[in-house]
Coordinates of C-alpha atoms and ligand atoms in Angstrom, one line a residue:
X272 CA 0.0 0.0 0.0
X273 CA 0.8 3.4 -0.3
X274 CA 0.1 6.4 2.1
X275 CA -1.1 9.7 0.5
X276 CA -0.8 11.5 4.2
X277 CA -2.9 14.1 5.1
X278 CA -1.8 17.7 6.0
X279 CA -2.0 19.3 9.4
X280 CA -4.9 21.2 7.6
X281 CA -7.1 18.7 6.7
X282 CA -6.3 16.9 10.5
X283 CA -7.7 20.3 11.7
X284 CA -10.9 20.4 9.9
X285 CA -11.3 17.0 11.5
X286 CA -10.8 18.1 15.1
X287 CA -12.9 21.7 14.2
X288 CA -15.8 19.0 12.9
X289 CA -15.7 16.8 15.6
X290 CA -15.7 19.2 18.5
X291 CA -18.7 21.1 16.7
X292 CA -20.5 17.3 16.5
X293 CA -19.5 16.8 20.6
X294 CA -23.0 18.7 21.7
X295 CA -25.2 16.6 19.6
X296 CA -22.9 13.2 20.1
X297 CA -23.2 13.7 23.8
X298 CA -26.9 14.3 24.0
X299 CA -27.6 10.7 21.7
X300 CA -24.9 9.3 24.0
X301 CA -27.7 10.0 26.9
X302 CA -30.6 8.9 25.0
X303 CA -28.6 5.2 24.9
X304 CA -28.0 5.5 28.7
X305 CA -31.6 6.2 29.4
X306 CA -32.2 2.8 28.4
X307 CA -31.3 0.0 30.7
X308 CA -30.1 -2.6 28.4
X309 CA -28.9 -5.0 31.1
X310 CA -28.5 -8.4 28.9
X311 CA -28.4 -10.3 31.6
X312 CA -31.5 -13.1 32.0
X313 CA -33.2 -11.6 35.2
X314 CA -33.5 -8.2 33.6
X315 CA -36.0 -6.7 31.3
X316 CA -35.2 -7.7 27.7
X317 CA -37.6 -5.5 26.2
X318 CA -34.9 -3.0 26.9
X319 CA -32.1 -4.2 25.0
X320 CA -34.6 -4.6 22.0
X321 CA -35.2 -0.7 22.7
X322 CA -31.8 -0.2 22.6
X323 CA -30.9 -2.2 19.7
X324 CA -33.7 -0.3 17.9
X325 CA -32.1 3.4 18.9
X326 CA -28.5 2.1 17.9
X327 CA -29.8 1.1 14.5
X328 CA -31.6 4.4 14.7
X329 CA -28.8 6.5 14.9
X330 CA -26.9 4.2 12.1
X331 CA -30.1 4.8 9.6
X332 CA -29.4 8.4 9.9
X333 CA -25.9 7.8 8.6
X334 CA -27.1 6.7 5.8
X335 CA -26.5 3.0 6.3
X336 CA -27.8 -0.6 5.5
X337 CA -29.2 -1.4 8.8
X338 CA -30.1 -5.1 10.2
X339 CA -31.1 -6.2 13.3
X340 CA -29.8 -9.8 13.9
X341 CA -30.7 -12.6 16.4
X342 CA -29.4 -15.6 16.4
X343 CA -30.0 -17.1 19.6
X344 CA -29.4 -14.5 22.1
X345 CA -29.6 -10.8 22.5
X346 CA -30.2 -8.7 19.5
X347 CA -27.3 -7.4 17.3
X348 CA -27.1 -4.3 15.3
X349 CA -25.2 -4.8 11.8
X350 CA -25.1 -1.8 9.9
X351 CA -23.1 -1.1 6.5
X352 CA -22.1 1.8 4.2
X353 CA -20.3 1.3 1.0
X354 CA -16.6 3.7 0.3
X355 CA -15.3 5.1 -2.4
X356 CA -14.3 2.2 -5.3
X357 CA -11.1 0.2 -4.5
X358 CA -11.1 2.4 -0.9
X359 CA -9.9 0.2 2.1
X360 CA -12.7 -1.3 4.4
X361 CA -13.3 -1.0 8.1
X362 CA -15.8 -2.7 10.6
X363 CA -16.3 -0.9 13.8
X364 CA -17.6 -2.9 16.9
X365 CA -18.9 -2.2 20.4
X366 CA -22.0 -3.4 22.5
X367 CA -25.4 -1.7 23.6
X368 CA -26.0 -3.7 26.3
X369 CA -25.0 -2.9 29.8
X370 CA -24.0 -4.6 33.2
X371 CA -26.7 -4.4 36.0
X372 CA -26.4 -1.5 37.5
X373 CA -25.7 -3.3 41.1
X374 CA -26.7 -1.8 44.6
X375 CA -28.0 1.7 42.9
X376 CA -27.4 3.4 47.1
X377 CA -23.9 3.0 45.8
X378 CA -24.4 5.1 43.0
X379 CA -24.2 8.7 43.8
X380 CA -26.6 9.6 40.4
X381 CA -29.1 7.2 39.3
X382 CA -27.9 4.8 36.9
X383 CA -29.9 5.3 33.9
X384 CA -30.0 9.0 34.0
X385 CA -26.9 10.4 33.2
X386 CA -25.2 13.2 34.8
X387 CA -22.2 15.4 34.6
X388 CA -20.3 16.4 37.4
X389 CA -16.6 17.2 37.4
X390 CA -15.9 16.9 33.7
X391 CA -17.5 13.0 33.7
X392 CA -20.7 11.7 32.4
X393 CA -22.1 9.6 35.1
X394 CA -24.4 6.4 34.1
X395 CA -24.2 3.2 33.5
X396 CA -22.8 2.5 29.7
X397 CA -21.8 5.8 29.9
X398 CA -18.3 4.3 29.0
X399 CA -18.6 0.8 28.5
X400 CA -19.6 0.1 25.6
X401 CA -22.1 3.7 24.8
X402 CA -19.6 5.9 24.4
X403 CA -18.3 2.8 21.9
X404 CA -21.3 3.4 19.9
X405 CA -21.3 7.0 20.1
X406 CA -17.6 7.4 19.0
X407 CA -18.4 4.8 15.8
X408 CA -21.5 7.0 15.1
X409 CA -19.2 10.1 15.7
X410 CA -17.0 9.0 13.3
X411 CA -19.6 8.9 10.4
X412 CA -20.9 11.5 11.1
X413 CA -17.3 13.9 11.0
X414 CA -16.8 12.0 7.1
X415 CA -20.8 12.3 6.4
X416 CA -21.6 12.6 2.7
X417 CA -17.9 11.9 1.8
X418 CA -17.1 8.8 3.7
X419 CA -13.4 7.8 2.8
X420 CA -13.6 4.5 3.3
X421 CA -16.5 1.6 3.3
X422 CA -17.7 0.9 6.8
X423 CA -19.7 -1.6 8.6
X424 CA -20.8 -1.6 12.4
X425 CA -21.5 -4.0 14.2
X426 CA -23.2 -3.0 18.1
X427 CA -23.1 -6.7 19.4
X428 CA -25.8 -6.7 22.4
X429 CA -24.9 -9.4 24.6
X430 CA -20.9 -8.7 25.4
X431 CA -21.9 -8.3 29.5
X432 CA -23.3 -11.9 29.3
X433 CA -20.5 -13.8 27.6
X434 CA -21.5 -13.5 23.9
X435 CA -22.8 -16.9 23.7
X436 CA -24.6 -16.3 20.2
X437 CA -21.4 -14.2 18.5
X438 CA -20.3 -17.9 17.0
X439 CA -23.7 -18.4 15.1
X440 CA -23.5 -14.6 14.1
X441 CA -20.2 -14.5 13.0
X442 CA -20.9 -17.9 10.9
X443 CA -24.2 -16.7 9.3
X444 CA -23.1 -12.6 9.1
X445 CA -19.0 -13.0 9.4
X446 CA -18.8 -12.3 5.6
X447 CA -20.5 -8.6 6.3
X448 CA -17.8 -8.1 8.7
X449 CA -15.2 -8.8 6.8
X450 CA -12.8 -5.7 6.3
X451 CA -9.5 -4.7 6.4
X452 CA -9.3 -3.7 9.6
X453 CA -11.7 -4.2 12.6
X454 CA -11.4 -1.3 15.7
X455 CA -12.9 -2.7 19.1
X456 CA -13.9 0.1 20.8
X457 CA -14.3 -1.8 24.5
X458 CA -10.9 -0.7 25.7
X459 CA -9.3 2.2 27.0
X460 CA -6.4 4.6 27.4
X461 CA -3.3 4.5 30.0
X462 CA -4.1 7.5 31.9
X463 CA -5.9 11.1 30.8
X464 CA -3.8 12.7 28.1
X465 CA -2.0 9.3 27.1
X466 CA -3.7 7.1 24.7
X467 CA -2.9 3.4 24.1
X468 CA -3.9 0.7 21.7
X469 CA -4.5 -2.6 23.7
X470 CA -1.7 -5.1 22.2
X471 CA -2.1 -7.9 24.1
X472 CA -5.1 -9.5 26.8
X473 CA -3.9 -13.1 28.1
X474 CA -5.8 -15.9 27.9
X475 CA -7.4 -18.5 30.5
X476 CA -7.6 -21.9 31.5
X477 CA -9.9 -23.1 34.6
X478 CA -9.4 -26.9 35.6
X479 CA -10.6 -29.0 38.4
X480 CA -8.1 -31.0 40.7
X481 CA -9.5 -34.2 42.5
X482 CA -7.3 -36.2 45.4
X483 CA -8.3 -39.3 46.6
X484 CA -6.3 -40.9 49.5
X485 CA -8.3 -43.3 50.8
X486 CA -11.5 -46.0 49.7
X487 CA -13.2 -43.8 52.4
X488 CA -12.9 -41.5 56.0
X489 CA -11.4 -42.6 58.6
X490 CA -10.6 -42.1 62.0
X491 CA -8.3 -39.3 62.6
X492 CA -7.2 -40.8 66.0
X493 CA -6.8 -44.0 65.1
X494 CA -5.6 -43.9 61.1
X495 CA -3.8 -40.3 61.5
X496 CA -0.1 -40.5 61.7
X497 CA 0.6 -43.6 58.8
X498 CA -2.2 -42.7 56.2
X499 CA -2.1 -39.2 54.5
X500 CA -5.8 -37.2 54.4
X501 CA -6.7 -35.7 51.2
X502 CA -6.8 -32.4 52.4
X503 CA -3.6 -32.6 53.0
X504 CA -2.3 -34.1 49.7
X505 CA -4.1 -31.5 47.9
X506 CA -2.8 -28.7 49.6
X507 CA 1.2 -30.1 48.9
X508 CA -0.1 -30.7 45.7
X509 CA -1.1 -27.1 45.0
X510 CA 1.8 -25.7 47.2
X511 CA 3.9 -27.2 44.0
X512 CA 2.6 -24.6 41.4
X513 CA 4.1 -22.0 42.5
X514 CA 8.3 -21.6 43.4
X515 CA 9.1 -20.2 46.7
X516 CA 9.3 -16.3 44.8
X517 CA 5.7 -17.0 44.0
X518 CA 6.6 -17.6 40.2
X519 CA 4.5 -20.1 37.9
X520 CA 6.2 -23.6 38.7
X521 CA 4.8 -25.5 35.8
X522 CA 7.3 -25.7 33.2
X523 CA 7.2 -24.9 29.6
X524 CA 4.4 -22.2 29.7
X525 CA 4.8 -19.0 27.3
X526 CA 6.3 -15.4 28.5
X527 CA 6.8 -12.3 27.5
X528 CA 7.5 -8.7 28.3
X529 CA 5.3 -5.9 28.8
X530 CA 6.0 -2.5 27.3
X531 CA 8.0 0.2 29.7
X532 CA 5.3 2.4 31.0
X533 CA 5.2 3.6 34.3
X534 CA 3.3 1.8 36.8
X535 CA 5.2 1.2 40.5
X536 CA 4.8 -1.0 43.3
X537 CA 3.1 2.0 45.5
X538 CA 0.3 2.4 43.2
X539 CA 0.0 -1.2 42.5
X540 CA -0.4 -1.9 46.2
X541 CA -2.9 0.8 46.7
X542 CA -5.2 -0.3 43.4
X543 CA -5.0 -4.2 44.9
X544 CA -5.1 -3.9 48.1
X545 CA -2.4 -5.5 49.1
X546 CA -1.5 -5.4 52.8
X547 CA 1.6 -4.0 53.9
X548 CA 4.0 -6.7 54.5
X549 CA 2.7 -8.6 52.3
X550 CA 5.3 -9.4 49.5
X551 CA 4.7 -9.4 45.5
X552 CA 5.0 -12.7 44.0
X553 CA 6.5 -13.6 41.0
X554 CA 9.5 -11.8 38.8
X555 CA 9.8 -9.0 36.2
X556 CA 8.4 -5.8 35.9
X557 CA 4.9 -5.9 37.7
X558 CA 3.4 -4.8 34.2
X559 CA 4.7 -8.0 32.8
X560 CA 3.4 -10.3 35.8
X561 CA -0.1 -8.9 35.0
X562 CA 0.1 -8.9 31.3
X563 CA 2.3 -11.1 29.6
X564 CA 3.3 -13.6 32.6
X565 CA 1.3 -17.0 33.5
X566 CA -0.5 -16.6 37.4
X567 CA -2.3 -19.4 39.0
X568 CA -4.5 -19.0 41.2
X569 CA -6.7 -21.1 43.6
X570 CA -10.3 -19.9 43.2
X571 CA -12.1 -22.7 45.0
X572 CA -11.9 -25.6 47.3
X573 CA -14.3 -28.7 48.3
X574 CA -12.9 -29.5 51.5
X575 CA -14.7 -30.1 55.1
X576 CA -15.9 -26.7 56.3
X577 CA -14.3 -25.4 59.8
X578 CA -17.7 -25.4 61.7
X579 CA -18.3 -29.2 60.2
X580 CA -15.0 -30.6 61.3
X581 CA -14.2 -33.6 63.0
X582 CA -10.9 -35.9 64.0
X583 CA -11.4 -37.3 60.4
X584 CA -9.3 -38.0 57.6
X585 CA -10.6 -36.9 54.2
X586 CA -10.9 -39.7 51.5
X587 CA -11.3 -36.5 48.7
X588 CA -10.7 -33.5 48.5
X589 CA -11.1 -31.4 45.1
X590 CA -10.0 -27.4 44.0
X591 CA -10.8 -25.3 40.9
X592 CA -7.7 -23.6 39.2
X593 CA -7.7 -20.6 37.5
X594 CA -4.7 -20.1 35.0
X595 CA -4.3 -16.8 33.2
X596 CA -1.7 -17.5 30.2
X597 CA 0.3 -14.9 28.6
X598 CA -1.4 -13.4 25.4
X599 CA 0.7 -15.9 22.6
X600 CA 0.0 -19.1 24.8
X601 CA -2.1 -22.1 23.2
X602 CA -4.7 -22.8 26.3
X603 CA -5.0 -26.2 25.0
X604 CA -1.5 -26.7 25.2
X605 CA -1.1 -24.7 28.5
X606 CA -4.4 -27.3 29.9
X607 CA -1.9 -30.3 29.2
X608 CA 1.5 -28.7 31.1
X609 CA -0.6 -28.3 34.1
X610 CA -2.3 -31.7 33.9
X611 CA 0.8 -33.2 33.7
X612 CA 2.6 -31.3 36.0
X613 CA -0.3 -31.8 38.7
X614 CA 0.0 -36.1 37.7
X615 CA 3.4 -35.7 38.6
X616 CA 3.8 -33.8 41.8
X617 CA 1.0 -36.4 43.9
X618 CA 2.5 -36.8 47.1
X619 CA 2.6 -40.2 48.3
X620 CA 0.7 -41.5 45.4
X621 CA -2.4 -40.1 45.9
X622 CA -4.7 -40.7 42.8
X623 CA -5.0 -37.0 41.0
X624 CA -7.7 -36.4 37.6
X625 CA -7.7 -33.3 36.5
X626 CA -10.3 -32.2 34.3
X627 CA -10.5 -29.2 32.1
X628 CA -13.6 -26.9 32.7
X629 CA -12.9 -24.4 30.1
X630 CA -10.5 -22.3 27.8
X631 CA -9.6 -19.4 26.5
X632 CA -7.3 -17.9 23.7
X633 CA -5.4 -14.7 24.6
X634 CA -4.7 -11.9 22.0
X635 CA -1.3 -10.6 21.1
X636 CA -2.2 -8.3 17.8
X637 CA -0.5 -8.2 15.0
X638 CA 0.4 -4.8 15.5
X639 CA 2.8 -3.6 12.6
X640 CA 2.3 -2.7 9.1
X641 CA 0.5 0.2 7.3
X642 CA -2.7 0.1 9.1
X643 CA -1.4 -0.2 12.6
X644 CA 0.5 2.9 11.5
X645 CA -2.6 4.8 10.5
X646 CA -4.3 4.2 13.9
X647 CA -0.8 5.0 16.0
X648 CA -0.7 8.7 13.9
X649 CA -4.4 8.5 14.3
X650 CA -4.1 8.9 17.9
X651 CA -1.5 11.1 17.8
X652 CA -3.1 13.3 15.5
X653 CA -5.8 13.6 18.5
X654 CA -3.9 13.7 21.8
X655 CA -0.5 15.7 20.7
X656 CA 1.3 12.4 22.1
X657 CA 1.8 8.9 20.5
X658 CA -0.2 6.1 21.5
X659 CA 1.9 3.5 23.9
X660 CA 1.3 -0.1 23.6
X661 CA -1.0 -1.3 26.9
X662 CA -1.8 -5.4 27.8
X663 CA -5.2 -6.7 29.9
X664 CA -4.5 -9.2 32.5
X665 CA -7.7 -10.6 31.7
X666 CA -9.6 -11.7 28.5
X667 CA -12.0 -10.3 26.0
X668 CA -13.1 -13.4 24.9
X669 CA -15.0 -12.7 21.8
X670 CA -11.8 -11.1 20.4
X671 CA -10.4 -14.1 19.9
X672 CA -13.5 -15.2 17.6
X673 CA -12.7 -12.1 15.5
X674 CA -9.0 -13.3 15.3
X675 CA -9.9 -16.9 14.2
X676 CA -13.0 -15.3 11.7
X677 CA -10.7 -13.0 10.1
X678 CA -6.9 -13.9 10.4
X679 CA -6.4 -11.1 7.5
X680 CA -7.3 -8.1 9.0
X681 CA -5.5 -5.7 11.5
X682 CA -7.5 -5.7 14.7
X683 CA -6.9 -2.8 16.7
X684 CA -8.5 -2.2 20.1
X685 CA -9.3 1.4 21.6
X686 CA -12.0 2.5 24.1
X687 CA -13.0 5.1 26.1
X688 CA -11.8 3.8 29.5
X689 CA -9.7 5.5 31.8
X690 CA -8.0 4.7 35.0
X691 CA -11.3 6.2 36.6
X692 CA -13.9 5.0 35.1
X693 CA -15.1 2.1 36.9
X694 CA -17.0 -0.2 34.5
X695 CA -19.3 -2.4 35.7
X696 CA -18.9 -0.7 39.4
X697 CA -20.9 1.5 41.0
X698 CA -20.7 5.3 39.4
X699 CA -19.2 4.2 36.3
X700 CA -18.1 7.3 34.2
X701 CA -17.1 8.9 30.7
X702 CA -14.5 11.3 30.9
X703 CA -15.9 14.1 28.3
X704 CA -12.1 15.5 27.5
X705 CA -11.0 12.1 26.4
X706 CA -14.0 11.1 24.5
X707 CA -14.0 13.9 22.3
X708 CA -10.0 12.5 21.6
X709 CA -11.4 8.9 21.1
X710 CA -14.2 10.5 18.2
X711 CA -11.0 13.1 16.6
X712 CA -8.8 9.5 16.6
X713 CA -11.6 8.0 15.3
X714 CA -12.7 10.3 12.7
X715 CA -9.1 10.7 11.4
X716 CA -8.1 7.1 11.3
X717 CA -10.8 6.9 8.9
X718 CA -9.6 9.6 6.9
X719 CA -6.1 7.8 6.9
X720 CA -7.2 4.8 6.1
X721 CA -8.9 6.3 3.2
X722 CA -5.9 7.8 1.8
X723 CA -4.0 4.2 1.9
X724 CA -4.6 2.7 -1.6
X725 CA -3.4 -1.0 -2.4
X726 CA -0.6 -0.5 -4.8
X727 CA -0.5 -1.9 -8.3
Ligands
LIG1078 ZN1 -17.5 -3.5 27.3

């Protein structure tokens, strides 16, 4: 490809447009929060049909080829807009539906009627995934009548309840999405005034580890002392995951290296809570233990309760596992290294299954070439600073479902977050200074992208 770049003046008349859209972007962006479009089963799903119906709304009046899909689960908005000919293609995602709001006397606004105090839109969805929408719609609506590129949305609308349909969608409608590079817009940014592209989320494995010592309980008195209790094994058994630093024991598992940003042991200690005295665990920069760096974790036992105990020796004892895997590791593979490592380290023989519950793929993007350049100018062009490259500790799972559906295409995953923001907690907020950013990086990648034409 080659780049016809834009000038500093055409950038401008893309920040001038977007900041005179902000009034009228903001007030739709309410509308959306006014409706509670919690996807989840006990709440009213009458709402996320109304708020499908507003998103396609809003996509109608940009002039596109609006469907509302179902396949299964919540409704899906899948709108599309043809480019110039021969013009590059992009497919814009986010999600209308919301998290319950939770305990709403730990909001200090309602939840579904936004409010601005301090420079933040208050609401739930204000942020994740509204603002989503409302920056996609933005977008349009900086390039309307002249769109540089061809465009399709797509406002998924059950992402806060595990996005069990997006399989059947992206097999019956994948070929709409299809483009040459997809934005996710249910990210965020490093910190006000420092944007980031998300680079890398890790992936996840959760397995179940049962012990059996014994053909059944016994008497602690009487048995105690020769024959081992299963409580017991299990807890050796999980002691052997970890080395004494607190590092991932199993062997063989991927790692990598999180980019130099500035994140130190004092703030991490205040955002976990972690008690003075209390030591970190594990090696490298703490960026890298969180993003690009295996953890296990024990996230559930079935052992005798305190209050039930007696002089007993347990015949079984079972724990769930949580694994989070850095962002290139196979989970499959990763299930097998700690099956095998668990087979291996049963003290005194005790009989060990481990069973795989379920697994997740991580995401390390793909992020060089001409169109990952386009968004990292993009942002630039918008915040005065270049983008730095940020991981998530945790999953997005349906990413990986647009990485296997379009192995082509350059992914690139923004959002609206900030460090404050708080989605899916209580007072969850928009910062209005960096959302207008997110629409200007927005509005302009599309206008780079547009001058990018596939060389002959
Ligand atoms: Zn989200």
């Amino acid at each position: 490809m080659t780049d016809d770049a834009l000038t500093p003046d055409q950038i401008q008349q893309i920040r001038d447009r977007v900041a005179g859209l902000m009034p009228q972007v903001r007030a739709d962006l309410e509308q959306l929060v006014r409706i509670p479009s919690v996807s989840a089963s006990s709440f009213d799903q009458s709402q996320v049909a109304r708020s499908a119906e507003a998103v396609a709304d809003l996509l109608r009046r940009e002039g596109l080829d609006v469907e509302i899909v179902v396949e299964g689960g919540r409704p899906a908005v899948i709108g599309h807009i043809d480019g110039p000919e021969g013009a590059p293609t992009v497919t814009l995602y986010a999600h209308h539906d919301v998290q319950p709001p939770g305990d709403e006397t730990d909001w200090d606004s309602a939840p579904f009627e936004p409010e601005e105090r301090g420079g933040r839109l208050y609401g739930r969805g204000a942020a994740d995934d509204k603002a989503g929408v409302m920056a996609h719609v933005a977008a349009l609506r900086a390039h309307s009548g002249n769109l540089p590129v061809g465009v399709t949305v797509f406002v998924e609308g059950e992402e806060e309840f595990g996005s069990a349909s997006l399989p059947q969608i992206l097999e019956k409608h994948g070929h709409r999405l299809s483009a040459d590079a997809i934005v996710i817009a249910d990210s965020g940014n490093w910190a006000i005034g420092e944007p980031a592209l998300t680079t890398t989320l890790r992936g996840g494995v959760r397995a179940v580890v049962r012990v059996q010592t014994l053909d059944h309980s016994v008497h602690s008195g009487m048995y105690g002392g020769a024959a081992p209790d299963a409580v017991t094994a299990l807890n050796r058994l999980l002691a052997s995951l970890h080395d004494d630093d607190g590092s991932v024991a199993v062997k063989g598992l991927d790692e990598g290296t999180a980019a130099d940003l500035d994140y130190d042991e004092a703030r991490f200690r205040e955002e976990s809570g972690l008690l003075d005295g209390v030591d970190l665990i594990g090696t490298g920069s703490i960026l890298t233990r969180l993003w690009n760096k295996p953890s296990i974790t024990t996230i559930g036992m079935d052992v005798t309760s305190v209050d039930k105990a007696s002089n007993t020796l347990a015949a079984r004892a079972a724990a769930k596992v949580s694994m989070r895997l850095a962002p290139t590791q196979d989970p499959g593979a990763a299930f097998e290294l700690l099956k095998q490592h668990l087979l291996d380290h049963a003290p005194w023989g005790a009989k060990v299954t481990v069973e795989l519950e379920e697994h997740g793929s991580g995401f390390a993007a793909d992020a060089d070439g001409p169109i990952y350049d386009e968004a990292r100018a993009s942002f630039a062009d918008a915040w005065g600073t270049a983008p730095v490259d940020m991981g998530v500790g945790g999953s997005i799972p349906f990413i990986s479902d647009f990485v296997a559906r379009f192995p082509d295409a350059s992914i690139i995953v923004t959002g609206v977050e900030d460090p404050d923001t708080r989605a899916h907690g209580a007072n969850e907020s928009l910062h209005l200074g960096e959302f207008e950013k997110v629409c200007v990086a927005e509005a302009v990648f599309l206008a780079r992208l547009g001058a990018l034409r596939t060389a002959h």
